[in-house]
Amino acid sequence: MFNFFYFITIFLISIILFKIFIPIYKNNIIDVPNLRSSHNIAKPTGGGLIFALIASLLDLFRNEYLSTICLPLSILGFLDDKKNISSILRFFLQFLTVLVLIFI
């Protein structure tokens, strides 16, 4: 069930961590646009991974596992930004995650 306190906690922790990590990302983890990109200039990448990690940790404290089960999708997206992972591997991991969500 959605909890406003839970949302605010994730939001505030995310803002703090983004302030810390975005300058690091600007220098080290840049996403150069390609044909699949929605942007035209190079931008830092990895912010979604921070949010997903925070949500997963807070879910574990609440004995909920949805964010944790979906965490591999965030990691996959981050790695795909850096390494251009094959569509077959991406599809397999996405399919596996959906199966886990269905059967748990």
mmCIF file of N, CA and C in Angstrom:
data_model
loop_
_atom_site.group_PDB
_atom_site.id
_atom_site.type_symbol
_atom_site.label_atom_id
_atom_site.label_comp_id
_atom_site.label_asym_id
_atom_site.label_seq_id
_atom_site.Cartn_x
_atom_site.Cartn_y
_atom_site.Cartn_z
ATOM 1 N N MET A 1 0.837 -1.187 0.000
ATOM 2 C CA MET A 1 0.000 0.000 0.000
ATOM 3 C C MET A 1 0.874 1.239 0.000
ATOM 4 N N PHE A 2 0.442 2.247 -0.730
ATOM 5 C CA PHE A 2 1.219 3.476 -0.830
ATOM 6 C C PHE A 2 1.210 4.203 0.502
ATOM 7 N N ASN A 3 2.373 4.650 0.919
ATOM 8 C CA ASN A 3 2.519 5.356 2.179
ATOM 9 C C ASN A 3 3.209 6.688 1.889
ATOM 10 N N PHE A 4 2.579 7.779 2.251
ATOM 11 C CA PHE A 4 3.119 9.106 1.973
ATOM 12 C C PHE A 4 4.479 9.300 2.642
ATOM 13 N N PHE A 5 4.632 8.832 3.883
ATOM 14 C CA PHE A 5 5.905 8.951 4.591
ATOM 15 C C PHE A 5 7.010 8.208 3.841
ATOM 16 N N TYR A 6 6.691 7.045 3.319
ATOM 17 C CA TYR A 6 7.638 6.243 2.546
ATOM 18 C C TYR A 6 8.096 7.022 1.308
ATOM 19 N N PHE A 7 7.145 7.609 0.596
ATOM 20 C CA PHE A 7 7.463 8.398 -0.600
ATOM 21 C C PHE A 7 8.354 9.590 -0.252
ATOM 22 N N ILE A 8 8.017 10.331 0.778
ATOM 23 C CA ILE A 8 8.802 11.513 1.180
ATOM 24 C C ILE A 8 10.209 11.096 1.596
ATOM 25 N N THR A 9 10.327 9.983 2.302
ATOM 26 C CA THR A 9 11.655 9.504 2.725
ATOM 27 C C THR A 9 12.532 9.191 1.517
ATOM 28 N N ILE A 10 11.991 8.454 0.552
ATOM 29 C CA ILE A 10 12.755 8.138 -0.656
ATOM 30 C C ILE A 10 13.119 9.418 -1.400
ATOM 31 N N PHE A 11 12.167 10.318 -1.504
ATOM 32 C CA PHE A 11 12.392 11.579 -2.217
ATOM 33 C C PHE A 11 13.524 12.389 -1.577
ATOM 34 N N LEU A 12 13.503 12.535 -0.267
ATOM 35 C CA LEU A 12 14.522 13.344 0.413
ATOM 36 C C LEU A 12 15.910 12.691 0.352
ATOM 37 N N ILE A 13 15.964 11.390 0.561
ATOM 38 C CA ILE A 13 17.251 10.691 0.470
ATOM 39 C C ILE A 13 17.787 10.777 -0.957
ATOM 40 N N SER A 14 16.901 10.664 -1.941
ATOM 41 C CA SER A 14 17.315 10.763 -3.342
ATOM 42 C C SER A 14 17.904 12.130 -3.644
ATOM 43 N N ILE A 15 17.267 13.185 -3.185
ATOM 44 C CA ILE A 15 17.783 14.534 -3.428
ATOM 45 C C ILE A 15 19.184 14.681 -2.857
ATOM 46 N N ILE A 16 19.380 14.205 -1.634
ATOM 47 C CA ILE A 16 20.701 14.303 -1.001
ATOM 48 C C ILE A 16 21.739 13.513 -1.802
ATOM 49 N N LEU A 17 21.407 12.289 -2.172
ATOM 50 C CA LEU A 17 22.367 11.467 -2.911
ATOM 51 C C LEU A 17 22.613 12.001 -4.319
ATOM 52 N N PHE A 18 21.586 12.560 -4.960
ATOM 53 C CA PHE A 18 21.786 13.158 -6.282
ATOM 54 C C PHE A 18 22.744 14.338 -6.190
ATOM 55 N N LYS A 19 22.619 15.148 -5.149
ATOM 56 C CA LYS A 19 23.530 16.292 -4.963
ATOM 57 C C LYS A 19 24.971 15.815 -4.817
ATOM 58 N N ILE A 20 25.145 14.669 -4.200
ATOM 59 C CA ILE A 20 26.495 14.118 -4.000
ATOM 60 C C ILE A 20 27.015 13.472 -5.288
ATOM 61 N N PHE A 21 26.183 12.658 -5.950
ATOM 62 C CA PHE A 21 26.658 11.832 -7.048
ATOM 63 C C PHE A 21 26.625 12.477 -8.428
ATOM 64 N N ILE A 22 25.749 13.433 -8.679
ATOM 65 C CA ILE A 22 25.678 14.021 -10.018
ATOM 66 C C ILE A 22 27.003 14.652 -10.438
ATOM 67 N N PRO A 23 27.697 15.404 -9.565
ATOM 68 C CA PRO A 23 29.014 15.918 -9.993
ATOM 69 C C PRO A 23 30.002 14.790 -10.336
ATOM 70 N N ILE A 24 29.930 13.695 -9.615
ATOM 71 C CA ILE A 24 30.799 12.551 -9.909
ATOM 72 C C ILE A 24 30.403 11.938 -11.243
ATOM 73 N N TYR A 25 29.095 11.793 -11.457
ATOM 74 C CA TYR A 25 28.601 11.224 -12.710
ATOM 75 C C TYR A 25 28.975 12.098 -13.900
ATOM 76 N N LYS A 26 28.931 13.429 -13.736
ATOM 77 C CA LYS A 26 29.251 14.333 -14.846
ATOM 78 C C LYS A 26 30.669 14.121 -15.351
ATOM 79 N N ASN A 27 31.545 13.709 -14.463
ATOM 80 C CA ASN A 27 32.944 13.503 -14.834
ATOM 81 C C ASN A 27 33.259 12.073 -15.252
ATOM 82 N N ASN A 28 32.480 11.111 -14.787
ATOM 83 C CA ASN A 28 32.867 9.720 -14.982
ATOM 84 C C ASN A 28 31.860 8.843 -15.712
ATOM 85 N N ILE A 29 30.565 9.117 -15.588
ATOM 86 C CA ILE A 29 29.547 8.224 -16.143
ATOM 87 C C ILE A 29 28.649 9.035 -17.067
ATOM 88 N N ILE A 30 29.085 9.187 -18.295
ATOM 89 C CA ILE A 30 28.370 9.999 -19.275
ATOM 90 C C ILE A 30 27.673 9.087 -20.284
ATOM 91 N N ASP A 31 26.426 9.407 -20.581
ATOM 92 C CA ASP A 31 25.666 8.691 -21.604
ATOM 93 C C ASP A 31 25.720 9.500 -22.887
ATOM 94 N N VAL A 32 26.431 8.976 -23.869
ATOM 95 C CA VAL A 32 26.532 9.636 -25.175
ATOM 96 C C VAL A 32 25.327 9.205 -26.001
ATOM 97 N N PRO A 33 24.594 10.151 -26.576
ATOM 98 C CA PRO A 33 23.371 9.800 -27.315
ATOM 99 C C PRO A 33 23.640 8.879 -28.511
ATOM 100 N N ASN A 34 22.681 7.986 -28.764
ATOM 101 C CA ASN A 34 22.714 7.133 -29.945
ATOM 102 C C ASN A 34 21.324 7.160 -30.581
ATOM 103 N N LEU A 35 21.055 6.275 -31.497
ATOM 104 C CA LEU A 35 19.760 6.285 -32.192
ATOM 105 C C LEU A 35 18.582 6.049 -31.254
ATOM 106 N N ARG A 36 18.774 5.286 -30.171
ATOM 107 C CA ARG A 36 17.690 4.976 -29.236
ATOM 108 C C ARG A 36 17.508 6.051 -28.172
ATOM 109 N N SER A 37 18.410 7.010 -28.084
ATOM 110 C CA SER A 37 18.383 8.016 -27.015
ATOM 111 C C SER A 37 17.261 9.024 -27.216
ATOM 112 N N SER A 38 16.784 9.555 -26.099
ATOM 113 C CA SER A 38 15.767 10.597 -26.154
ATOM 114 C C SER A 38 16.381 11.983 -25.972
ATOM 115 N N HIS A 39 17.700 12.047 -25.877
ATOM 116 C CA HIS A 39 18.388 13.329 -25.725
ATOM 117 C C HIS A 39 19.424 13.496 -26.833
ATOM 118 N N ASN A 40 19.839 14.752 -27.068
ATOM 119 C CA ASN A 40 20.769 15.052 -28.161
ATOM 120 C C ASN A 40 22.183 15.343 -27.697
ATOM 121 N N ILE A 41 22.367 15.627 -26.407
ATOM 122 C CA ILE A 41 23.702 15.927 -25.889
ATOM 123 C C ILE A 41 24.058 14.897 -24.819
ATOM 124 N N ALA A 42 25.353 14.758 -24.564
ATOM 125 C CA ALA A 42 25.813 13.814 -23.543
ATOM 126 C C ALA A 42 25.317 14.262 -22.173
ATOM 127 N N LYS A 43 24.833 13.297 -21.384
ATOM 128 C CA LYS A 43 24.290 13.590 -20.056
ATOM 129 C C LYS A 43 24.800 12.546 -19.067
ATOM 130 N N PRO A 44 24.895 12.921 -17.787
ATOM 131 C CA PRO A 44 25.259 11.915 -16.781
ATOM 132 C C PRO A 44 24.162 10.863 -16.679
ATOM 133 N N THR A 45 24.550 9.651 -16.412
ATOM 134 C CA THR A 45 23.590 8.557 -16.280
ATOM 135 C C THR A 45 23.798 7.869 -14.932
ATOM 136 N N GLY A 46 22.796 7.172 -14.466
ATOM 137 C CA GLY A 46 22.915 6.430 -13.215
ATOM 138 C C GLY A 46 22.000 6.917 -12.114
ATOM 139 N N GLY A 47 21.304 8.020 -12.331
ATOM 140 C CA GLY A 47 20.410 8.545 -11.299
ATOM 141 C C GLY A 47 19.287 7.594 -10.956
ATOM 142 N N GLY A 48 18.763 6.905 -11.946
ATOM 143 C CA GLY A 48 17.694 5.937 -11.698
ATOM 144 C C GLY A 48 18.152 4.792 -10.820
ATOM 145 N N LEU A 49 19.406 4.436 -10.950
ATOM 146 C CA LEU A 49 19.959 3.367 -10.129
ATOM 147 C C LEU A 49 19.985 3.778 -8.657
ATOM 148 N N ILE A 50 20.315 5.028 -8.381
ATOM 149 C CA ILE A 50 20.298 5.526 -7.002
ATOM 150 C C ILE A 50 18.893 5.408 -6.424
ATOM 151 N N PHE A 51 17.910 5.889 -7.178
ATOM 152 C CA PHE A 51 16.530 5.825 -6.709
ATOM 153 C C PHE A 51 16.092 4.380 -6.474
ATOM 154 N N ALA A 52 16.431 3.485 -7.379
ATOM 155 C CA ALA A 52 16.045 2.078 -7.250
ATOM 156 C C ALA A 52 16.694 1.427 -6.030
ATOM 157 N N LEU A 53 17.947 1.747 -5.763
ATOM 158 C CA LEU A 53 18.627 1.189 -4.586
ATOM 159 C C LEU A 53 17.991 1.682 -3.292
ATOM 160 N N ILE A 54 17.666 2.961 -3.237
ATOM 161 C CA ILE A 54 17.026 3.511 -2.039
ATOM 162 C C ILE A 54 15.663 2.861 -1.824
ATOM 163 N N ALA A 55 14.866 2.775 -2.871
ATOM 164 C CA ALA A 55 13.543 2.163 -2.762
ATOM 165 C C ALA A 55 13.655 0.698 -2.328
ATOM 166 N N SER A 56 14.634 -0.022 -2.862
ATOM 167 C CA SER A 56 14.818 -1.430 -2.492
ATOM 168 C C SER A 56 15.192 -1.569 -1.022
ATOM 169 N N LEU A 57 16.091 -0.740 -0.550
ATOM 170 C CA LEU A 57 16.491 -0.804 0.861
ATOM 171 C C LEU A 57 15.324 -0.482 1.786
ATOM 172 N N LEU A 58 14.569 0.556 1.456
ATOM 173 C CA LEU A 58 13.422 0.901 2.296
ATOM 174 C C LEU A 58 12.335 -0.170 2.228
ATOM 175 N N ASP A 59 12.166 -0.798 1.080
ATOM 176 C CA ASP A 59 11.205 -1.903 0.973
ATOM 177 C C ASP A 59 11.597 -3.070 1.872
ATOM 178 N N LEU A 60 12.878 -3.357 1.943
ATOM 179 C CA LEU A 60 13.324 -4.456 2.798
ATOM 180 C C LEU A 60 13.011 -4.175 4.266
ATOM 181 N N PHE A 61 13.121 -2.912 4.687
ATOM 182 C CA PHE A 61 12.778 -2.553 6.061
ATOM 183 C C PHE A 61 11.276 -2.699 6.315
ATOM 184 N N ARG A 62 10.474 -2.585 5.263
ATOM 185 C CA ARG A 62 9.017 -2.704 5.387
ATOM 186 C C ARG A 62 8.532 -4.124 5.097
ATOM 187 N N ASN A 63 9.460 -5.059 4.898
ATOM 188 C CA ASN A 63 9.127 -6.447 4.550
ATOM 189 C C ASN A 63 8.299 -6.535 3.275
ATOM 190 N N GLU A 64 8.627 -5.691 2.319
ATOM 191 C CA GLU A 64 8.037 -5.730 0.993
ATOM 192 C C GLU A 64 9.177 -5.927 0.002
ATOM 193 N N TYR A 65 8.890 -6.560 -1.117
ATOM 194 C CA TYR A 65 9.980 -6.963 -1.988
ATOM 195 C C TYR A 65 9.819 -6.557 -3.450
ATOM 196 N N LEU A 66 8.807 -5.785 -3.774
ATOM 197 C CA LEU A 66 8.572 -5.410 -5.164
ATOM 198 C C LEU A 66 9.759 -4.650 -5.754
ATOM 199 N N SER A 67 10.235 -3.628 -5.064
ATOM 200 C CA SER A 67 11.368 -2.848 -5.580
ATOM 201 C C SER A 67 12.631 -3.693 -5.676
ATOM 202 N N THR A 68 12.815 -4.579 -4.717
ATOM 203 C CA THR A 68 14.002 -5.429 -4.723
ATOM 204 C C THR A 68 13.960 -6.422 -5.884
ATOM 205 N N ILE A 69 12.783 -6.961 -6.157
ATOM 206 C CA ILE A 69 12.646 -7.893 -7.285
ATOM 207 C C ILE A 69 12.902 -7.167 -8.602
ATOM 208 N N CYS A 70 12.489 -5.908 -8.687
ATOM 209 C CA CYS A 70 12.662 -5.127 -9.920
ATOM 210 C C CYS A 70 14.047 -4.474 -10.024
ATOM 211 N N LEU A 71 14.851 -4.541 -8.979
ATOM 212 C CA LEU A 71 16.181 -3.927 -8.987
ATOM 213 C C LEU A 71 17.056 -4.400 -10.146
ATOM 214 N N PRO A 72 17.043 -5.685 -10.520
ATOM 215 C CA PRO A 72 17.857 -6.090 -11.670
ATOM 216 C C PRO A 72 17.522 -5.330 -12.959
ATOM 217 N N LEU A 73 16.274 -4.897 -13.098
ATOM 218 C CA LEU A 73 15.908 -4.116 -14.285
ATOM 219 C C LEU A 73 16.611 -2.762 -14.291
ATOM 220 N N SER A 74 16.744 -2.146 -13.125
ATOM 221 C CA SER A 74 17.459 -0.874 -13.032
ATOM 222 C C SER A 74 18.945 -1.058 -13.325
ATOM 223 N N ILE A 75 19.505 -2.108 -12.781
ATOM 224 C CA ILE A 75 20.921 -2.396 -13.022
ATOM 225 C C ILE A 75 21.139 -2.688 -14.505
ATOM 226 N N LEU A 76 20.223 -3.452 -15.095
ATOM 227 C CA LEU A 76 20.306 -3.754 -16.523
ATOM 228 C C LEU A 76 20.252 -2.476 -17.361
ATOM 229 N N GLY A 77 19.357 -1.555 -17.025
ATOM 230 C CA GLY A 77 19.261 -0.294 -17.754
ATOM 231 C C GLY A 77 20.541 0.509 -17.652
ATOM 232 N N PHE A 78 21.136 0.544 -16.458
ATOM 233 C CA PHE A 78 22.396 1.256 -16.266
ATOM 234 C C PHE A 78 23.511 0.617 -17.093
ATOM 235 N N LEU A 79 23.619 -0.701 -17.024
ATOM 236 C CA LEU A 79 24.661 -1.397 -17.789
ATOM 237 C C LEU A 79 24.441 -1.251 -19.294
ATOM 238 N N ASP A 80 23.184 -1.236 -19.703
ATOM 239 C CA ASP A 80 22.884 -1.066 -21.126
ATOM 240 C C ASP A 80 23.309 0.323 -21.602
ATOM 241 N N ASP A 81 23.159 1.336 -20.743
ATOM 242 C CA ASP A 81 23.635 2.678 -21.106
ATOM 243 C C ASP A 81 25.140 2.684 -21.339
ATOM 244 N N LYS A 82 25.859 1.879 -20.578
ATOM 245 C CA LYS A 82 27.319 1.867 -20.667
ATOM 246 C C LYS A 82 27.857 0.884 -21.698
ATOM 247 N N LYS A 83 27.244 -0.284 -21.822
ATOM 248 C CA LYS A 83 27.825 -1.361 -22.624
ATOM 249 C C LYS A 83 26.992 -1.780 -23.826
ATOM 250 N N ASN A 84 25.814 -1.218 -24.025
ATOM 251 C CA ASN A 84 24.915 -1.636 -25.108
ATOM 252 C C ASN A 84 24.706 -3.144 -25.121
ATOM 253 N N ILE A 85 24.024 -3.625 -24.106
ATOM 254 C CA ILE A 85 23.746 -5.052 -23.939
ATOM 255 C C ILE A 85 22.803 -5.528 -25.042
ATOM 256 N N SER A 86 22.989 -6.755 -25.478
ATOM 257 C CA SER A 86 22.175 -7.297 -26.571
ATOM 258 C C SER A 86 20.700 -7.345 -26.181
ATOM 259 N N SER A 87 19.847 -7.195 -27.168
ATOM 260 C CA SER A 87 18.409 -7.193 -26.915
ATOM 261 C C SER A 87 17.935 -8.553 -26.399
ATOM 262 N N ILE A 88 18.590 -9.623 -26.797
ATOM 263 C CA ILE A 88 18.204 -10.965 -26.329
ATOM 264 C C ILE A 88 18.464 -11.095 -24.833
ATOM 265 N N LEU A 89 19.611 -10.639 -24.361
ATOM 266 C CA LEU A 89 19.922 -10.696 -22.932
ATOM 267 C C LEU A 89 18.982 -9.793 -22.140
ATOM 268 N N ARG A 90 18.708 -8.588 -22.642
ATOM 269 C CA ARG A 90 17.775 -7.669 -21.972
ATOM 270 C C ARG A 90 16.390 -8.309 -21.872
ATOM 271 N N PHE A 91 15.917 -8.868 -22.969
ATOM 272 C CA PHE A 91 14.599 -9.492 -22.976
ATOM 273 C C PHE A 91 14.547 -10.654 -21.988
ATOM 274 N N PHE A 92 15.592 -11.486 -21.956
ATOM 275 C CA PHE A 92 15.621 -12.630 -21.052
ATOM 276 C C PHE A 92 15.524 -12.170 -19.602
ATOM 277 N N LEU A 93 16.294 -11.174 -19.214
ATOM 278 C CA LEU A 93 16.259 -10.696 -17.829
ATOM 279 C C LEU A 93 14.914 -10.041 -17.509
ATOM 280 N N GLN A 94 14.359 -9.302 -18.444
ATOM 281 C CA GLN A 94 13.044 -8.695 -18.223
ATOM 282 C C GLN A 94 11.970 -9.774 -18.072
ATOM 283 N N PHE A 95 12.030 -10.798 -18.926
ATOM 284 C CA PHE A 95 11.076 -11.901 -18.861
ATOM 285 C C PHE A 95 11.206 -12.653 -17.537
ATOM 286 N N LEU A 96 12.432 -12.903 -17.102
ATOM 287 C CA LEU A 96 12.676 -13.593 -15.843
ATOM 288 C C LEU A 96 12.120 -12.789 -14.667
ATOM 289 N N THR A 97 12.316 -11.480 -14.692
ATOM 290 C CA THR A 97 11.795 -10.624 -13.626
ATOM 291 C C THR A 97 10.269 -10.679 -13.579
ATOM 292 N N VAL A 98 9.627 -10.635 -14.726
ATOM 293 C CA VAL A 98 8.166 -10.714 -14.787
ATOM 294 C C VAL A 98 7.687 -12.063 -14.252
ATOM 295 N N LEU A 99 8.372 -13.140 -14.588
ATOM 296 C CA LEU A 99 7.984 -14.451 -14.066
ATOM 297 C C LEU A 99 8.069 -14.480 -12.546
ATOM 298 N N VAL A 100 9.123 -13.921 -11.993
ATOM 299 C CA VAL A 100 9.260 -13.876 -10.531
ATOM 300 C C VAL A 100 8.123 -13.062 -9.943
ATOM 301 N N LEU A 101 7.787 -11.926 -10.551
ATOM 302 C CA LEU A 101 6.690 -11.100 -10.035
ATOM 303 C C LEU A 101 5.354 -11.826 -10.104
ATOM 304 N N ILE A 102 5.142 -12.605 -11.141
ATOM 305 C CA ILE A 102 3.873 -13.333 -11.290
ATOM 306 C C ILE A 102 3.742 -14.436 -10.256
ATOM 307 N N PHE A 103 4.814 -15.167 -10.029
ATOM 308 C CA PHE A 103 4.727 -16.354 -9.180
ATOM 309 C C PHE A 103 5.051 -16.108 -7.717
ATOM 310 N N ILE A 104 5.359 -14.895 -7.343
ATOM 311 C CA ILE A 104 5.616 -14.608 -5.910
ATOM 312 C C ILE A 104 4.474 -13.841 -5.337
#
